[in-house]
Amino acid sequence: MPQEQYAHRSAMQTSEGPQVYKVGIYGWRKRCLYFFVLLLMILILVNLAMTIWILKVMNFTIDGMGNLRITEKGLKLEGDSEFLKPLYAKEIRSRPGNPLYFQSARNVTVNILNEKTKVLTRLVTGPQAVEAHSQKFEVKTLSGKLLFSADDNEVVVGAERLRVLGAEGTVFPKSIETPNVRADPFKELRLESPTRALVMEAPKGIEINAEAGSLKATCRTELRLESKDGEITLNSAKIKLPNLPQGSSSSAGSRQKIYELCVCPNGRLFLSQAGTSSTCQINTSVCL
């Protein structure tokens, strides 16, 4: 630079004085910055207040949250609890001396799964019925005695006495196998088949006993007592057959009340007035 120009610029700077450059934010930018800082502080305080309120309402403590408490033995729930998704637990139990309730608007389902998450046993309690799906169903006493069991092959009732309280009795569509059938004390026992035949079979005999009452057997067509290898015994002080037919070939004017019991070749029984000898041959017309 020529010496004249340098001297001229120096003279100009000396005449104008030193220049000062300001550093910072001023004016409307400064006011906006203060506004945003103040707004951020308000949001932080509101967020902190909301967090404290939520912790207070949800009852967050060191031991747990709300009705949920974390103990050494696991999780403890106090009061009613609602689960929106499946609950997986090793054991669920209530407080000692208090009942355990499972409540649902539709049904409660309990599934037992295997290692491949396949359902082995299912218990469904719904508004219409209680269903149990398993290979075998058993009911036992506290001592382990079997009271009831059911599977694909058979149903076992292990109680000493099976009582049916229905007014219409018990209906068996097929056969029933039992060593003893009896009614309650002072109650009558009825074995009835309204539309089919009633058959009683036993390999070693059938005993029908009424210790304190009468025994009555009625049917619409025929009543058959059959013994293939043994005999049929009617053991009683009196045996009455009131509706047997009577022979009509007795002598005129005879009013005797002594009759002879006769048997037809087809097994039909009839009465014939007794005489000095058998009169069954005279009244064989009844067998026709």
Short mmCIF file of C-alpha atoms in Angstrom, two decimals:
data_model
loop_
_atom_site.label_atom_id
_atom_site.label_comp_id
_atom_site.label_asym_id
_atom_site.label_seq_id
_atom_site.Cartn_x
_atom_site.Cartn_y
_atom_site.Cartn_z
CA MET A 1 0.00 0.00 0.00
CA PRO A 2 1.38 3.52 -0.78
CA GLN A 3 2.33 5.59 2.17
CA GLU A 4 -0.16 8.33 1.29
CA GLN A 5 -3.17 5.91 1.40
CA TYR A 6 -2.12 4.37 4.72
CA ALA A 7 -1.71 7.79 6.31
CA HIS A 8 -5.13 8.82 4.99
CA ARG A 9 -6.90 5.67 6.47
CA SER A 10 -5.16 6.17 9.81
CA ALA A 11 -6.33 9.73 9.91
CA MET A 12 -9.91 8.67 9.21
CA GLN A 13 -9.94 6.02 11.99
CA THR A 14 -8.48 8.51 14.43
CA SER A 15 -11.11 11.08 13.58
CA GLU A 16 -14.11 8.61 13.90
CA GLY A 17 -13.02 7.00 17.20
CA PRO A 18 -12.83 3.25 18.16
CA GLN A 19 -15.73 0.91 16.97
CA VAL A 20 -17.51 -1.40 19.57
CA TYR A 21 -19.15 -4.74 18.45
CA LYS A 22 -21.96 -6.00 20.79
CA VAL A 23 -22.19 -9.79 21.53
CA GLY A 24 -25.59 -11.45 22.65
CA ILE A 25 -29.32 -11.55 21.91
CA TYR A 26 -31.24 -8.34 22.15
CA GLY A 27 -34.59 -7.01 21.23
CA TRP A 28 -37.56 -9.25 20.36
CA ARG A 29 -35.32 -12.33 20.17
CA LYS A 30 -34.38 -11.92 23.82
CA ARG A 31 -38.03 -11.59 24.85
CA CYS A 32 -38.99 -14.73 22.87
CA LEU A 33 -36.18 -16.68 24.50
CA TYR A 34 -37.32 -15.68 27.99
CA PHE A 35 -40.91 -16.63 27.08
CA PHE A 36 -39.89 -20.12 25.92
CA VAL A 37 -37.75 -20.66 29.03
CA LEU A 38 -40.66 -19.61 31.25
CA LEU A 39 -43.05 -21.89 29.30
CA LEU A 40 -40.61 -24.79 29.65
CA MET A 41 -40.38 -24.27 33.41
CA ILE A 42 -44.19 -24.23 33.65
CA LEU A 43 -44.43 -27.50 31.69
CA ILE A 44 -41.79 -29.09 33.92
CA LEU A 45 -43.70 -28.07 37.05
CA VAL A 46 -47.00 -29.31 35.62
CA ASN A 47 -45.40 -32.62 34.59
CA LEU A 48 -43.84 -33.02 38.02
CA ALA A 49 -47.17 -32.28 39.68
CA MET A 50 -48.99 -34.79 37.44
CA THR A 51 -46.36 -37.44 38.18
CA ILE A 52 -46.71 -36.88 41.92
CA TRP A 53 -50.51 -37.00 41.60
CA ILE A 54 -50.39 -40.28 39.63
CA LEU A 55 -48.03 -41.81 42.17
CA LYS A 56 -50.38 -40.72 44.93
CA VAL A 57 -53.53 -41.98 43.23
CA MET A 58 -52.01 -45.30 42.13
CA ASN A 59 -50.52 -45.71 45.59
CA PHE A 60 -46.99 -46.37 44.42
CA THR A 61 -44.74 -47.43 47.26
CA ILE A 62 -41.48 -49.26 47.70
CA ASP A 63 -43.42 -52.54 48.22
CA GLY A 64 -45.63 -52.27 45.14
CA MET A 65 -48.44 -50.38 43.44
CA GLY A 66 -52.07 -50.01 44.53
CA ASN A 67 -53.50 -53.35 45.65
CA LEU A 68 -50.42 -55.14 44.37
CA ARG A 69 -47.68 -55.84 46.88
CA ILE A 70 -44.37 -57.56 46.28
CA THR A 71 -43.46 -59.92 49.10
CA GLU A 72 -40.88 -62.62 49.64
CA LYS A 73 -43.40 -65.32 48.67
CA GLY A 74 -44.55 -63.58 45.48
CA LEU A 75 -47.20 -61.04 44.51
CA LYS A 76 -50.04 -60.16 46.85
CA LEU A 77 -53.30 -58.60 45.65
CA GLU A 78 -55.73 -56.95 48.03
CA GLY A 79 -59.34 -56.33 47.01
CA ASP A 80 -60.87 -56.86 43.55
CA SER A 81 -58.46 -57.23 40.63
CA GLU A 82 -59.12 -57.28 36.90
CA PHE A 83 -56.91 -58.94 34.28
CA LEU A 84 -57.45 -57.93 30.67
CA LYS A 85 -55.10 -60.57 29.25
CA PRO A 86 -54.14 -64.14 30.24
CA LEU A 87 -52.64 -64.65 33.69
CA TYR A 88 -49.79 -67.15 34.08
CA ALA A 89 -49.00 -68.21 37.63
CA LYS A 90 -47.71 -71.26 39.43
CA GLU A 91 -50.13 -70.93 42.35
CA ILE A 92 -53.14 -68.74 43.12
CA ARG A 93 -54.58 -68.75 46.63
CA SER A 94 -56.50 -66.47 48.97
CA ARG A 95 -55.74 -65.25 52.44
CA PRO A 96 -55.99 -67.83 55.21
CA GLY A 97 -59.65 -68.07 56.21
CA ASN A 98 -60.95 -66.06 53.24
CA PRO A 99 -62.62 -67.44 50.08
CA LEU A 100 -61.20 -67.08 46.57
CA TYR A 101 -63.58 -65.73 43.89
CA PHE A 102 -63.25 -65.90 40.11
CA GLN A 103 -65.76 -63.62 38.43
CA SER A 104 -66.37 -63.10 34.71
CA ALA A 105 -69.07 -61.57 32.54
CA ARG A 106 -69.11 -64.65 30.26
CA ASN A 107 -67.19 -67.67 31.48
CA VAL A 108 -64.11 -68.77 33.40
CA THR A 109 -61.81 -71.24 31.64
CA VAL A 110 -58.94 -73.14 33.24
CA ASN A 111 -56.59 -74.95 30.84
CA ILE A 112 -53.83 -77.46 31.59
CA LEU A 113 -51.18 -77.47 28.84
CA ASN A 114 -48.27 -79.74 28.04
CA GLU A 115 -44.81 -78.81 26.85
CA LYS A 116 -46.12 -78.22 23.33
CA THR A 117 -48.87 -75.86 24.59
CA LYS A 118 -51.52 -78.44 23.75
CA VAL A 119 -54.61 -78.46 25.96
CA LEU A 120 -54.76 -81.63 28.06
CA THR A 121 -57.52 -80.69 30.50
CA ARG A 122 -60.06 -77.88 30.32
CA LEU A 123 -62.63 -76.65 32.83
CA VAL A 124 -65.21 -74.18 31.53
CA THR A 125 -67.77 -72.55 33.82
CA GLY A 126 -70.28 -70.61 31.75
CA PRO A 127 -73.75 -69.11 32.15
CA GLN A 128 -75.43 -72.26 30.81
CA ALA A 129 -73.34 -75.16 32.12
CA VAL A 130 -70.09 -76.30 33.69
CA GLU A 131 -67.99 -78.39 31.29
CA ALA A 132 -64.96 -80.51 32.04
CA HIS A 133 -62.88 -81.87 29.17
CA SER A 134 -60.37 -84.54 30.16
CA GLN A 135 -59.61 -88.23 29.71
CA LYS A 136 -60.99 -89.08 33.16
CA PHE A 137 -63.03 -87.22 35.77
CA GLU A 138 -62.79 -88.16 39.45
CA VAL A 139 -64.32 -86.93 42.70
CA LYS A 140 -62.65 -88.04 45.94
CA THR A 141 -63.03 -87.38 49.65
CA LEU A 142 -60.38 -85.76 51.83
CA SER A 143 -59.19 -89.21 52.84
CA GLY A 144 -58.71 -90.20 49.19
CA LYS A 145 -61.77 -92.46 48.82
CA LEU A 146 -63.24 -92.49 45.34
CA LEU A 147 -66.79 -91.13 45.22
CA PHE A 148 -67.33 -90.73 41.47
CA SER A 149 -65.33 -91.31 38.31
CA ALA A 150 -66.16 -91.22 34.61
CA ASP A 151 -64.22 -92.02 31.44
CA ASP A 152 -64.91 -93.36 27.96
CA ASN A 153 -65.50 -96.90 29.20
CA GLU A 154 -67.53 -96.63 32.41
CA VAL A 155 -68.94 -94.45 35.18
CA VAL A 156 -68.16 -95.55 38.74
CA VAL A 157 -70.05 -94.41 41.85
CA GLY A 158 -67.98 -95.27 44.91
CA ALA A 159 -70.35 -93.96 47.59
CA GLU A 160 -72.02 -96.43 49.92
CA ARG A 161 -75.47 -95.26 48.84
CA LEU A 162 -76.72 -93.65 45.65
CA ARG A 163 -79.85 -91.57 46.19
CA VAL A 164 -82.00 -90.22 43.36
CA LEU A 165 -84.30 -87.43 44.53
CA GLY A 166 -86.15 -86.78 41.26
CA ALA A 167 -89.93 -87.09 41.35
CA GLU A 168 -89.90 -89.16 38.15
CA GLY A 169 -87.25 -91.55 39.42
CA THR A 170 -84.31 -92.76 37.36
CA VAL A 171 -84.38 -93.67 33.68
CA PHE A 172 -81.96 -96.26 32.29
CA PRO A 173 -82.12 -96.53 28.48
CA LYS A 174 -80.10 -99.75 28.60
CA SER A 175 -79.20 -102.37 31.18
CA ILE A 176 -78.17 -101.68 34.78
CA GLU A 177 -75.92 -103.92 36.83
CA THR A 178 -76.14 -103.79 40.63
CA PRO A 179 -76.09 -106.25 43.56
CA ASN A 180 -78.87 -104.50 45.48
CA VAL A 181 -81.80 -102.20 44.70
CA ARG A 182 -83.81 -100.85 47.61
CA ALA A 183 -85.85 -97.82 48.61
CA ASP A 184 -85.48 -95.51 51.59
CA PRO A 185 -87.11 -96.58 54.85
CA PHE A 186 -90.92 -96.26 54.75
CA LYS A 187 -90.79 -95.56 51.00
CA GLU A 188 -91.99 -97.85 48.24
CA LEU A 189 -89.74 -99.21 45.51
CA ARG A 190 -91.07 -99.30 41.95
CA LEU A 191 -89.38 -100.93 38.97
CA GLU A 192 -91.31 -99.83 35.92
CA SER A 193 -90.97 -100.00 32.14
CA PRO A 194 -93.81 -97.94 30.58
CA THR A 195 -93.35 -98.96 26.91
CA ARG A 196 -91.01 -101.97 26.97
CA ALA A 197 -90.49 -105.19 28.88
CA LEU A 198 -88.80 -105.38 32.29
CA VAL A 199 -86.24 -108.18 32.46
CA MET A 200 -84.32 -109.20 35.59
CA GLU A 201 -81.52 -111.73 35.19
CA ALA A 202 -78.93 -113.11 37.58
CA PRO A 203 -76.53 -116.06 37.24
CA LYS A 204 -77.15 -117.26 40.82
CA GLY A 205 -80.75 -116.32 41.45
CA ILE A 206 -82.98 -113.33 42.09
CA GLU A 207 -84.39 -112.53 45.51
CA ILE A 208 -87.37 -110.18 45.87
CA ASN A 209 -88.07 -109.36 49.50
CA ALA A 210 -90.53 -106.95 51.14
CA GLU A 211 -89.97 -107.21 54.88
CA ALA A 212 -92.57 -104.71 56.09
CA GLY A 213 -95.05 -104.45 53.22
CA SER A 214 -96.63 -106.12 50.21
CA LEU A 215 -95.12 -107.08 46.88
CA LYS A 216 -97.01 -106.33 43.67
CA ALA A 217 -96.11 -107.23 40.08
CA THR A 218 -98.37 -106.10 37.24
CA CYS A 219 -98.06 -106.15 33.45
CA ARG A 220 -100.25 -105.65 30.37
CA THR A 221 -99.65 -108.88 28.44
CA GLU A 222 -97.92 -111.63 30.41
CA LEU A 223 -95.84 -112.19 33.52
CA ARG A 224 -93.26 -114.96 33.22
CA LEU A 225 -91.22 -116.57 35.98
CA GLU A 226 -88.66 -118.87 34.41
CA SER A 227 -85.95 -121.04 35.90
CA LYS A 228 -83.87 -123.06 33.45
CA ASP A 229 -82.00 -125.40 35.80
CA GLY A 230 -83.71 -124.96 39.18
CA GLU A 231 -87.17 -124.42 40.61
CA ILE A 232 -89.49 -121.56 41.48
CA THR A 233 -90.63 -121.56 45.11
CA LEU A 234 -93.57 -119.57 46.44
CA ASN A 235 -93.18 -119.76 50.21
CA SER A 236 -96.13 -118.22 52.03
CA ALA A 237 -98.88 -119.15 54.49
CA LYS A 238 -101.50 -118.22 51.85
CA ILE A 239 -101.20 -118.14 48.08
CA LYS A 240 -104.23 -116.60 46.36
CA LEU A 241 -105.10 -116.65 42.66
CA PRO A 242 -108.44 -114.80 42.70
CA ASN A 243 -109.11 -114.38 38.96
CA LEU A 244 -108.62 -117.94 37.74
CA PRO A 245 -111.34 -119.27 35.37
CA GLN A 246 -113.66 -121.99 36.66
CA GLY A 247 -114.86 -125.13 34.93
CA SER A 248 -118.57 -125.25 34.04
CA SER A 249 -119.28 -129.03 33.96
CA SER A 250 -120.17 -129.40 37.63
CA SER A 251 -123.45 -131.02 38.62
CA ALA A 252 -126.53 -128.81 38.67
CA GLY A 253 -127.47 -127.34 42.01
CA SER A 254 -124.06 -127.86 43.54
CA ARG A 255 -122.94 -124.93 45.63
CA GLN A 256 -119.80 -126.31 47.20
CA LYS A 257 -116.91 -123.90 47.75
CA ILE A 258 -114.14 -126.46 47.42
CA TYR A 259 -112.22 -126.38 44.18
CA GLU A 260 -109.39 -128.26 42.59
CA LEU A 261 -106.46 -126.39 40.96
CA CYS A 262 -105.85 -127.72 37.46
CA VAL A 263 -103.07 -127.06 34.94
CA CYS A 264 -103.54 -127.11 31.18
CA PRO A 265 -100.87 -128.51 28.84
CA ASN A 266 -100.04 -124.96 27.80
CA GLY A 267 -99.48 -123.98 31.47
CA ARG A 268 -102.80 -122.23 32.04
CA LEU A 269 -104.33 -122.63 35.51
CA PHE A 270 -108.03 -122.98 36.19
CA LEU A 271 -110.36 -124.09 38.98
CA SER A 272 -112.64 -127.10 38.92
CA GLN A 273 -115.14 -128.09 41.57
CA ALA A 274 -113.63 -130.85 43.65
CA GLY A 275 -115.17 -134.30 43.65
CA THR A 276 -114.41 -137.74 44.94
CA SER A 277 -111.83 -137.96 42.18
CA SER A 278 -110.05 -135.41 40.00
CA THR A 279 -112.36 -133.34 37.83
CA CYS A 280 -109.63 -131.60 35.80
CA GLN A 281 -110.13 -133.94 32.85
CA ILE A 282 -113.81 -133.03 32.70
CA ASN A 283 -113.10 -129.29 32.40
CA THR A 284 -110.35 -129.42 29.76
CA SER A 285 -112.50 -127.15 27.60
CA VAL A 286 -111.14 -124.21 29.59
CA CYS A 287 -107.67 -124.86 28.10
CA LEU A 288 -108.90 -124.24 24.55
#
